[in-house]
XYZ file of C-alpha atoms in Angstrom:
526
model
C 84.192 -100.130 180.553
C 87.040 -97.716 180.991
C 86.354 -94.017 180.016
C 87.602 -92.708 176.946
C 90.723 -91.258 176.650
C 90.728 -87.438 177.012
C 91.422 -85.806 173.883
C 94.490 -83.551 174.617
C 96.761 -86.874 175.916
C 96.824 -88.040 171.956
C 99.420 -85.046 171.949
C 101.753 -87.086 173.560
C 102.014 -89.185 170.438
C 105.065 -86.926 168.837
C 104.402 -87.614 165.050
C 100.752 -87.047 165.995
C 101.640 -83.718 167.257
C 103.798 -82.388 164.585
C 101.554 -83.497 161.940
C 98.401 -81.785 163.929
C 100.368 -78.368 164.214
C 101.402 -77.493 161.016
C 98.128 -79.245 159.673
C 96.552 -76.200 161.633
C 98.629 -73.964 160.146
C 97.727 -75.206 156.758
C 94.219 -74.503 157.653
C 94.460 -71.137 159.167
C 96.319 -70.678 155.546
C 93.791 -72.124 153.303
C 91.043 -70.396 155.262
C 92.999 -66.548 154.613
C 92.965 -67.948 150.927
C 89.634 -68.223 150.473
C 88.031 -65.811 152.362
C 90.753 -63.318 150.525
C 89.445 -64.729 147.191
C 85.645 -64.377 148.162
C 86.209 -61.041 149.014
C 87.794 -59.936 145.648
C 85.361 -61.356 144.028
C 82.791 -59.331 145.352
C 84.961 -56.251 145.104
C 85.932 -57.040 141.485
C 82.285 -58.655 139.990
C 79.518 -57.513 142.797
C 77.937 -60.841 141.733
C 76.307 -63.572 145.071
C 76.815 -66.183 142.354
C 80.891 -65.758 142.179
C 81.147 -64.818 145.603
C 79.723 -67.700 146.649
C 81.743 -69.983 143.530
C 84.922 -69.332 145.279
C 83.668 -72.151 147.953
C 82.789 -74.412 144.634
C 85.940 -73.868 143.297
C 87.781 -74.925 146.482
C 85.576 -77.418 147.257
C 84.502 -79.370 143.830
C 88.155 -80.562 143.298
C 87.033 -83.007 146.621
C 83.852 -84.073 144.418
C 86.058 -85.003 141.560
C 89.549 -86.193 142.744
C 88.656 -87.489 146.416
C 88.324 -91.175 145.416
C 91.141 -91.530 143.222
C 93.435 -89.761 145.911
C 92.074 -92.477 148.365
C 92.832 -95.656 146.445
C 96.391 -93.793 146.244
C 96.765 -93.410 149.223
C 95.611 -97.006 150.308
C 98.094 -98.436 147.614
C 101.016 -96.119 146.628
C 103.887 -93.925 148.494
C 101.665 -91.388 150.819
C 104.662 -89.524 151.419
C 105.252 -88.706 148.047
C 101.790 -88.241 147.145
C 101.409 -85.828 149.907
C 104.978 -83.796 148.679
C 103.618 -83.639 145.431
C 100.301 -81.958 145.929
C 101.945 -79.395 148.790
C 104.432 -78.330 146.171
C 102.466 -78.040 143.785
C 99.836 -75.756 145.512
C 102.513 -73.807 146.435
C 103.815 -73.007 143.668
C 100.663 -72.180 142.022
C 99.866 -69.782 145.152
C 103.056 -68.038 144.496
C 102.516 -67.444 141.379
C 99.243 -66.319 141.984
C 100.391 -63.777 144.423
C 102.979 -62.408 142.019
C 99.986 -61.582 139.546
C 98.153 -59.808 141.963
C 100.769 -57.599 143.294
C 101.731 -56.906 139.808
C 97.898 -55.954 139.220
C 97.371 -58.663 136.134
C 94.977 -61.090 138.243
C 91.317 -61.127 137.295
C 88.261 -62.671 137.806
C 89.043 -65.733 135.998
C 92.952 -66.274 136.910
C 91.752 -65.786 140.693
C 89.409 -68.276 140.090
C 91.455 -70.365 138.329
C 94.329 -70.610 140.961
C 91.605 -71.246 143.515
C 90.639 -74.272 141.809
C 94.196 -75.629 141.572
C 94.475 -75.108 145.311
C 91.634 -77.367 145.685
C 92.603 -80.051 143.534
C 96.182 -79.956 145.485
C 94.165 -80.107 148.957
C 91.960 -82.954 147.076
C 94.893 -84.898 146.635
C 96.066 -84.398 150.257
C 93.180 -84.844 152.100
C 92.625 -88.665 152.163
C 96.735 -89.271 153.055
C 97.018 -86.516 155.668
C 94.243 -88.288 157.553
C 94.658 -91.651 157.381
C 98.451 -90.663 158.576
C 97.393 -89.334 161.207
C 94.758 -91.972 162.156
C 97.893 -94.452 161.918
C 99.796 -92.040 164.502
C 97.827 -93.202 167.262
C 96.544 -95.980 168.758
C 92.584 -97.206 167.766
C 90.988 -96.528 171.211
C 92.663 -92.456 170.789
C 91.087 -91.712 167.304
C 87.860 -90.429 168.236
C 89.748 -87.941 169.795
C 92.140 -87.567 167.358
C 89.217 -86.901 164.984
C 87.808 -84.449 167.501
C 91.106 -82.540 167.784
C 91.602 -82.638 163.991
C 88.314 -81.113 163.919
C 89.372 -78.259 166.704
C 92.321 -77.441 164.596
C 90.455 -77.275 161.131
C 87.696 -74.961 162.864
C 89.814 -72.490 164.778
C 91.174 -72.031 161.471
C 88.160 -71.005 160.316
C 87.495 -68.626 163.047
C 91.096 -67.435 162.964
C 91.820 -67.663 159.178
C 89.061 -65.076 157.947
C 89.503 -62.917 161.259
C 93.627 -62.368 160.231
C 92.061 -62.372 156.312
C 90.182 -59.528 156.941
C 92.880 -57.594 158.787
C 95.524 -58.516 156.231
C 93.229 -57.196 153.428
C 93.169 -53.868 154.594
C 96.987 -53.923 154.102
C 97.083 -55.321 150.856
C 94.814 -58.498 150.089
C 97.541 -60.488 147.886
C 99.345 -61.264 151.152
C 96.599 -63.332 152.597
C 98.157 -65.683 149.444
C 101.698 -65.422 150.422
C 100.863 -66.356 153.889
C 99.134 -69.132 152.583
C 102.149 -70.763 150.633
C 104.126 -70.237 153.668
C 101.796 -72.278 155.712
C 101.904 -74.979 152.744
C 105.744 -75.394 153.015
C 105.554 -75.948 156.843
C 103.488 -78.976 156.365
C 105.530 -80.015 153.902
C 108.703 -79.635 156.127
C 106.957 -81.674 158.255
C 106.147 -84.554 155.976
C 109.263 -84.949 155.275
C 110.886 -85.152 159.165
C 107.461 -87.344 160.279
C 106.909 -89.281 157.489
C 104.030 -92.060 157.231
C 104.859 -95.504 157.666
C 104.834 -97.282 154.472
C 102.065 -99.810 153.325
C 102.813 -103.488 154.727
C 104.181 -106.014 152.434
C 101.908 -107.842 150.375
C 102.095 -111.071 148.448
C 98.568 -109.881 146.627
C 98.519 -108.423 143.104
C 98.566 -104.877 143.814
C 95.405 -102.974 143.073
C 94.754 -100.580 140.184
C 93.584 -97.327 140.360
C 89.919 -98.210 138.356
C 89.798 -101.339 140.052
C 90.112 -99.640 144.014
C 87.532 -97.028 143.170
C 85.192 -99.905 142.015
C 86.166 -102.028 145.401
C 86.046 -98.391 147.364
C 82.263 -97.988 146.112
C 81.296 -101.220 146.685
C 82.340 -101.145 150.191
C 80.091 -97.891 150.713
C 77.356 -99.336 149.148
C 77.132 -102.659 150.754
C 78.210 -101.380 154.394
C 75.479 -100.276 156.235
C 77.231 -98.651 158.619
C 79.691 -96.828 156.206
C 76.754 -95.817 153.976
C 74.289 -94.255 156.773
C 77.178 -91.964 157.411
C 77.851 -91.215 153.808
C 74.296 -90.513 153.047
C 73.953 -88.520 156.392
C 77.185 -86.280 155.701
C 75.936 -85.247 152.189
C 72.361 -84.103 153.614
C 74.023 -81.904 156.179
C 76.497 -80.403 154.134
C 74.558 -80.202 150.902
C 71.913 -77.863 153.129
C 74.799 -76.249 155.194
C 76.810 -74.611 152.542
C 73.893 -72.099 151.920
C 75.508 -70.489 155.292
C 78.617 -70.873 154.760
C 78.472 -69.913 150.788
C 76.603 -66.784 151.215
C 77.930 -65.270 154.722
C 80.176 -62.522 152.106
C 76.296 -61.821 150.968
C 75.022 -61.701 154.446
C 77.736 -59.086 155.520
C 78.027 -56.593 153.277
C 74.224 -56.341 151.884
C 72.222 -57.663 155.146
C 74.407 -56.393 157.531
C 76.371 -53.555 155.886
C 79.888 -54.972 157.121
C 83.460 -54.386 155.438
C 86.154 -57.012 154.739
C 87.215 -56.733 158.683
C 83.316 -57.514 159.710
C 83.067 -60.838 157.192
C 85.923 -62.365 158.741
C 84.678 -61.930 161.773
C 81.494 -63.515 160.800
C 83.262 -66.608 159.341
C 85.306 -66.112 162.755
C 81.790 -66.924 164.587
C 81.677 -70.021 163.399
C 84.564 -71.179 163.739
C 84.675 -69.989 167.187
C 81.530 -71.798 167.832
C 83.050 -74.818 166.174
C 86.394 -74.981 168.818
C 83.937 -74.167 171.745
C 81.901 -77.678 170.584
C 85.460 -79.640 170.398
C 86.326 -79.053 173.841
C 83.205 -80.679 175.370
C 82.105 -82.877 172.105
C 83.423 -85.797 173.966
C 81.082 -85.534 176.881
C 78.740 -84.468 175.260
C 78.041 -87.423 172.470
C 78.290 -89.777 175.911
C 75.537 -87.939 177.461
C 72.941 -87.527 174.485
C 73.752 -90.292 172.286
C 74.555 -90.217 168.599
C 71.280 -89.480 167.023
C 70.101 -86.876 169.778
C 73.329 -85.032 169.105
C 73.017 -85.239 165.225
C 69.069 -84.426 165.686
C 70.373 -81.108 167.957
C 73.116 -79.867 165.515
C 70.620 -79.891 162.407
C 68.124 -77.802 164.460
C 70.141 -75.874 165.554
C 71.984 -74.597 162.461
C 68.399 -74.371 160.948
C 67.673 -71.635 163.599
C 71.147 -70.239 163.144
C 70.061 -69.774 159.530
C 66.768 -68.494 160.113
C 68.127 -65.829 162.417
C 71.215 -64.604 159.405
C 67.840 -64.578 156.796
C 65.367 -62.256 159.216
C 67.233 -60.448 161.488
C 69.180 -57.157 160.657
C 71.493 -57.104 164.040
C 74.830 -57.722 163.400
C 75.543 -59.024 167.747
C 71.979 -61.189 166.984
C 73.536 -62.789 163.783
C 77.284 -63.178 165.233
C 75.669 -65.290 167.905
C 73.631 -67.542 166.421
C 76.799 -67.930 164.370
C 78.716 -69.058 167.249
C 75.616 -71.634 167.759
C 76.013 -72.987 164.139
C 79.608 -73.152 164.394
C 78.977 -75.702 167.201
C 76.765 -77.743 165.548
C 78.706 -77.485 162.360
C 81.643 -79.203 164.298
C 79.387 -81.439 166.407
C 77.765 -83.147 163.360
C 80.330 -83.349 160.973
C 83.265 -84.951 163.772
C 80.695 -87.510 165.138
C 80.160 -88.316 161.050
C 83.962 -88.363 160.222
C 84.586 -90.318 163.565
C 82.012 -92.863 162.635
C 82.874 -93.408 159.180
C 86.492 -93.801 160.099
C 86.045 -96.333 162.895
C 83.682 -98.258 160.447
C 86.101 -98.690 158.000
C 89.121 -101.666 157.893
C 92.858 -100.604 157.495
C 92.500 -101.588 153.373
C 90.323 -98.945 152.580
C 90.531 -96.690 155.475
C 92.013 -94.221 152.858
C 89.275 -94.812 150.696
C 86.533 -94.267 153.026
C 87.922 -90.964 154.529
C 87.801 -89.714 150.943
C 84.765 -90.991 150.250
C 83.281 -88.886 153.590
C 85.444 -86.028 152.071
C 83.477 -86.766 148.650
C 80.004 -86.399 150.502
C 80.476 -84.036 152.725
C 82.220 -81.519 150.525
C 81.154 -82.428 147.072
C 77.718 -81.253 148.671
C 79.594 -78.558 149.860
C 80.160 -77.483 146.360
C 77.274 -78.278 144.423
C 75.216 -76.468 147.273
C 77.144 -73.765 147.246
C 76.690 -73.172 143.564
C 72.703 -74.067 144.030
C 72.402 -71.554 146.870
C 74.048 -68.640 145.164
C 72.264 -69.099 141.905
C 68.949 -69.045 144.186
C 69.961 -66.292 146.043
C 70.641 -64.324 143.256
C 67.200 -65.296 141.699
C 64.933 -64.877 144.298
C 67.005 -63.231 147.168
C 69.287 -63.550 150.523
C 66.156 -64.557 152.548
C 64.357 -67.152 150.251
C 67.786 -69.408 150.073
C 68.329 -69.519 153.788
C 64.924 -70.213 154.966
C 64.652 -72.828 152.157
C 68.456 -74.326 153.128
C 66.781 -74.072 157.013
C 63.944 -76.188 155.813
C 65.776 -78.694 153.916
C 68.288 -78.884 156.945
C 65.409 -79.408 159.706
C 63.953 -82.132 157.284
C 67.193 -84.226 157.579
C 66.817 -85.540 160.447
C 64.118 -87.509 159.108
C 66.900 -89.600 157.697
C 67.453 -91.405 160.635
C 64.844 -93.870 160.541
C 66.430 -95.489 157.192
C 70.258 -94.714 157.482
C 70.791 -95.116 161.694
C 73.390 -94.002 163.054
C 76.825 -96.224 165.138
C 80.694 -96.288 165.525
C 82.667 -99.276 164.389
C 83.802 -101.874 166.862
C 86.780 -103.714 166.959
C 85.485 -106.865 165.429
C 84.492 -104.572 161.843
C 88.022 -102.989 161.063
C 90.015 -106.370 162.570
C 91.570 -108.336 159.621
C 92.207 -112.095 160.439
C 93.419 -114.966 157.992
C 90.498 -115.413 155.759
C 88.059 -118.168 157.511
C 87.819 -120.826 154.641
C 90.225 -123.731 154.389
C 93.178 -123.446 152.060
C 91.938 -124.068 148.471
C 93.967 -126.877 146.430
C 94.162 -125.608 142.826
C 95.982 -127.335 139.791
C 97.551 -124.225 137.810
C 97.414 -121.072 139.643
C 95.636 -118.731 137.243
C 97.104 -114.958 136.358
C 95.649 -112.199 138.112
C 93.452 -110.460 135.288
C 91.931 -114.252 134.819
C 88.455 -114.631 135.509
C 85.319 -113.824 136.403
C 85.572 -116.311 139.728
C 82.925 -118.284 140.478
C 82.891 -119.698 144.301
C 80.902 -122.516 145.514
C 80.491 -123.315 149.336
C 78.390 -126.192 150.119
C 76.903 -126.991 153.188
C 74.708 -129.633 154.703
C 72.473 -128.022 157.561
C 70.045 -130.592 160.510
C 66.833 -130.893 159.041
C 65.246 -128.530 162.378
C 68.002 -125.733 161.583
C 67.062 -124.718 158.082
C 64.731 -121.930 158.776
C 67.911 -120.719 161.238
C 70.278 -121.367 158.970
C 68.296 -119.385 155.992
C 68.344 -116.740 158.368
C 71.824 -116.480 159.506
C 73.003 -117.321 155.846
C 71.342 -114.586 154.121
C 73.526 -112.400 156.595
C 76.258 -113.542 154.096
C 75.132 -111.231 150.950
C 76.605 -108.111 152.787
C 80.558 -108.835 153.689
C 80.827 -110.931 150.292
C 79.859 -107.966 148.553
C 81.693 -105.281 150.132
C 84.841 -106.987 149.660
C 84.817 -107.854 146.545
C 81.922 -109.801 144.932
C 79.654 -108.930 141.906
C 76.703 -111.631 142.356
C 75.620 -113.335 145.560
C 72.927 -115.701 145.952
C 72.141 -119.042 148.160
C 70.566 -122.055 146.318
C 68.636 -125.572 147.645
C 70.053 -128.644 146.363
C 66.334 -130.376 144.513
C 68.797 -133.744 144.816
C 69.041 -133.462 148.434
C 67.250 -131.264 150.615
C 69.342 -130.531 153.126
C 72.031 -129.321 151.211
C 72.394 -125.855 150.291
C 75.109 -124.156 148.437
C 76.359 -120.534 148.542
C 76.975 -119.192 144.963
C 79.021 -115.699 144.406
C 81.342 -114.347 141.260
C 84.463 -112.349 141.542
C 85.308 -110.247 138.766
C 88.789 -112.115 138.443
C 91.738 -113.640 140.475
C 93.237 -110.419 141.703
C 90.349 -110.031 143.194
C 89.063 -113.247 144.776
C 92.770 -112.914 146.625
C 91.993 -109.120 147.824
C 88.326 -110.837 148.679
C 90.117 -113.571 150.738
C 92.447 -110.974 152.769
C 90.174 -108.659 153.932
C 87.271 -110.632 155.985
C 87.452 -109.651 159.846
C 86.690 -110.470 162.781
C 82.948 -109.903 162.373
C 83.029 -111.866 159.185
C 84.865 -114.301 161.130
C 81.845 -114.952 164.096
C 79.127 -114.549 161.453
C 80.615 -117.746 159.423
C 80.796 -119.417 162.932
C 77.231 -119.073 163.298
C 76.456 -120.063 159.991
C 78.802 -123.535 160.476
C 76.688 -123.817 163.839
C 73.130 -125.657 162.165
C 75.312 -127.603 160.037
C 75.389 -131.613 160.510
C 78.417 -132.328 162.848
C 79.474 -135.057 160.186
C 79.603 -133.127 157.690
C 82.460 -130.647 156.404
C 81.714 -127.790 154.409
C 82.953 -128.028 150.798
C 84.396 -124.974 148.770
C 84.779 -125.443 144.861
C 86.705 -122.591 142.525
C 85.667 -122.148 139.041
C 87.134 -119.424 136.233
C 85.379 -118.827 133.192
C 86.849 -120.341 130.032
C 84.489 -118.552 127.491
């Protein structure tokens, strides 16, 4: 097997590299944003619980808009999509800006913008990264994951660090910088556009209907939903850290402005340290070990920030949580986004973007609210509990990367169906029959291999799967499953893969070699 590619030659991809440089300085901008905001907050409220809201008002947007902006990305104009939402949040910061420098910003307008920002970045999110998983070639996305993931956390370690400087000048400028890093990317987008969608003869999918077929991938991909359910557990008991380091600084650690963004510049320092040895590192300890290590670790990291009173004890285990922060959630992005096919590769990056920062969000409110009922110390060692216990979550959602064979789309695998009137789109539910006659020593086999089947039908696009025994003839068994309507039985038909493709073949293996297998279509009528 040849080694993987290093991470630094996908730079030689140029619409890679543009996209990954001002994506970085979008970051660094965001990250001034919100650690600006957080900071006002306290200054203006004193309150944990609206300190720490800021990160649920950035972040919750993801929760509610991620899966719509994926099926629109998988099925409209990305470019435009992407314009929209960058111009958009940049007006919004501008005018945000304006009513701080002019003094008429409170509370709730501060709030308020901060939540448009996130809806904007909602919107983005699932585009920007499936453009530049497109960019480069399959065997260079790990990689390009991991040096996504470098970008995203040296803006957190540099974001809060320049933040914190820029606030002692005047904090509304940390929002200015932040709608100057928005245009760039938007410049960008518009020189190093995304290629468009290929041509399809299908009935395009609606926005209800690719949520529904985005959700039923997760749920019947086992792969896909280990990672989902993984990613949530992490994050959800994360956040506490991240939510409550404005908390940690000023009442644990007595620290200004300048001192928070430092500590938010621990982590993220600790999070570009882990992306320039992740590679070799997930080779030599394996998925799980690594995963098993980063939740551990960040456990002790927030052990350390509850107990100790040390500000050079607390910015280092900082630096170890930032690593395991960025170890954990890039081997989690990588494998969801190797797991998934190029239909709803959109779909699946926003729905890790759902689970990872939807818990974000949620926790971040939870962790506040506890913090401000019972104290700093009781919601980290609690968050350090839950976070330990996660690993337990290995034994029933296991961890792997895609191969080839998952993502790899082929012509579908069943012979060309002869119908009389082709029916609309909307027509339906679709009831498919495949018939097949197996050698009377096989069956048990065949049973076995067969029930295999349940999975890929209903990730792509069935509602009811089950496999019946003839009573007329025993040896003849017949695969039953109902699509909701033409549309899409077609989409169903398109997206099998290779995988789908060798499982069939086994399934056709125990089957009497005189005997063809038989498909029969039937749409409801009443």
């Amino acid at each position: 097997m040849s080694p993987p590619p290093a991470m630094w030659s996908t730079l030689r991809h140029r619409q890679f590299r543009a996209l990954w440089q001002s994506g970085g300085v979008y970051f660094i901008g965001n990250a001034m944003q919100v650690m600006a905001a957080a900071w006002m907050m306290i200054e203006l409220t004193g309150s944990d619980f609206l300190a720490a809201a800021v990160q649920t008002a950035v972040f919750l947007p993801m929760f509610l808009l991620s899966l719509p902006a994926g099926v629109l990305a998988d099925i409209a104009d990305r470019r435009r999509l992407m314009l929209v939402a960058l111009l958009t949040q940049a007006a919004a910061g501008a005018l945000l800006a304006a009513l701080l420098f002019a003094g008429w910003a409170g509370p709730g307008t501060l709030m308020f913008f901060i939540f448009v920002a996130g809806c904007c970045t909602a919107l983005l999110s699932p585009a920007y990264n499936s453009t530049l998983a497109d960019s480069v070639p399959r065997e260079q996305l790990p990689p390009a994951i991991t040096l996504v993931g470098l970008a995203y956390n040296a803006a957190r370690a540099v974001g809060p660090a320049l933040a914190g400087l820029v606030f002692a000048l005047n904090g509304a400028w940390n929002f200015v910088l932040c709608v100057a890093s928005t245009l760039l990317l938007a410049h960008t987008l518009r020189r190093w556009p995304p290629a468009p969608h290929p041509p399809s003869r299908l009935p395009a999918e609606r926005l209800w209907g690719g949520m529904l077929s985005a959700l039923r991938f997760a749920r019947h991909s086992q792969a896909v939903l280990a990672q989902l359910v993984r990613v949530a557990a992490y994050s959800g008991s994360g956040s506490s850290l991240w939510a409550l380091l404005p908390v940690i600084g000023q009442r644990q650690l007595g620290l200004g402005a300048a001192g928070v963004g430092l500590l938010m510049g621990c982590l993220g320092a600790g999070a570009v340290g882990a992306g320039l040895v992740l590679g070799r590192l997930r080779a030599r300890l394996g998925l799980e070990m690594l995963l098993h290590a980063g939740c551990l670790v960040f456990a002790a990291a927030m052990l350390v920030a509850a107990f100790v009173p040390w500000p050079v004890a607390v910015y280092l285990a900082l630096v170890l949580a930032g690593a395991s922060w960025m170890s954990v959630m890039s081997t989690l992005n990588t494998a969801t986004q190797t797991s998934a096919p190029p239909w709803v590769r959109a779909r699946a990056v926003s729905m890790h973007v759902l689970c990872a920062l939807g818990a974000f969000a949620l926790g971040s409110t939870v962790w506040g609210a506890v913090s401000n009922l019972f104290g700093l110390t009781v919601a980290l060692s609690l968050a350090a509990v839950l976070m330990a216990a996660g690993t337990l979550l290995a034994r029933r959602f296991p961890l792997r990367m895609g191969e080839a064979s998952d993502v790899t789309q082929v012509v579908t695998m069943w012979e060309d169906f002869v119908i009389a009137d082709e029916p609309s789109p909307e027509a339906g539910p679709v009831a498919v029959e495949i018939a097949y006659r197996v050698r009377a020593g096989d069956v048990a086999a065949f049973l076995e291999a067969a029930s295999h089947l349940r999975a890929p039908r209903r990730r792509d696009g069935a509602t009811f799967w089950r496999l019946y025994r003839d009573l007329a003839e025993p040896a003849r068994y017949v695969e039953r499953f109902i699509v909701t309507s033409w549309a899409d039985y077609l989409h169903q038909r398109a997206r099998a893969t290779l995988a789908d493709q060798e499982l069939e073949a086994r399934v056709r293996s125990f089957l009497r070699p005189d005997q063809a297998v038989t498909t029969q279509h039937y749409i409801a009528e009443r």
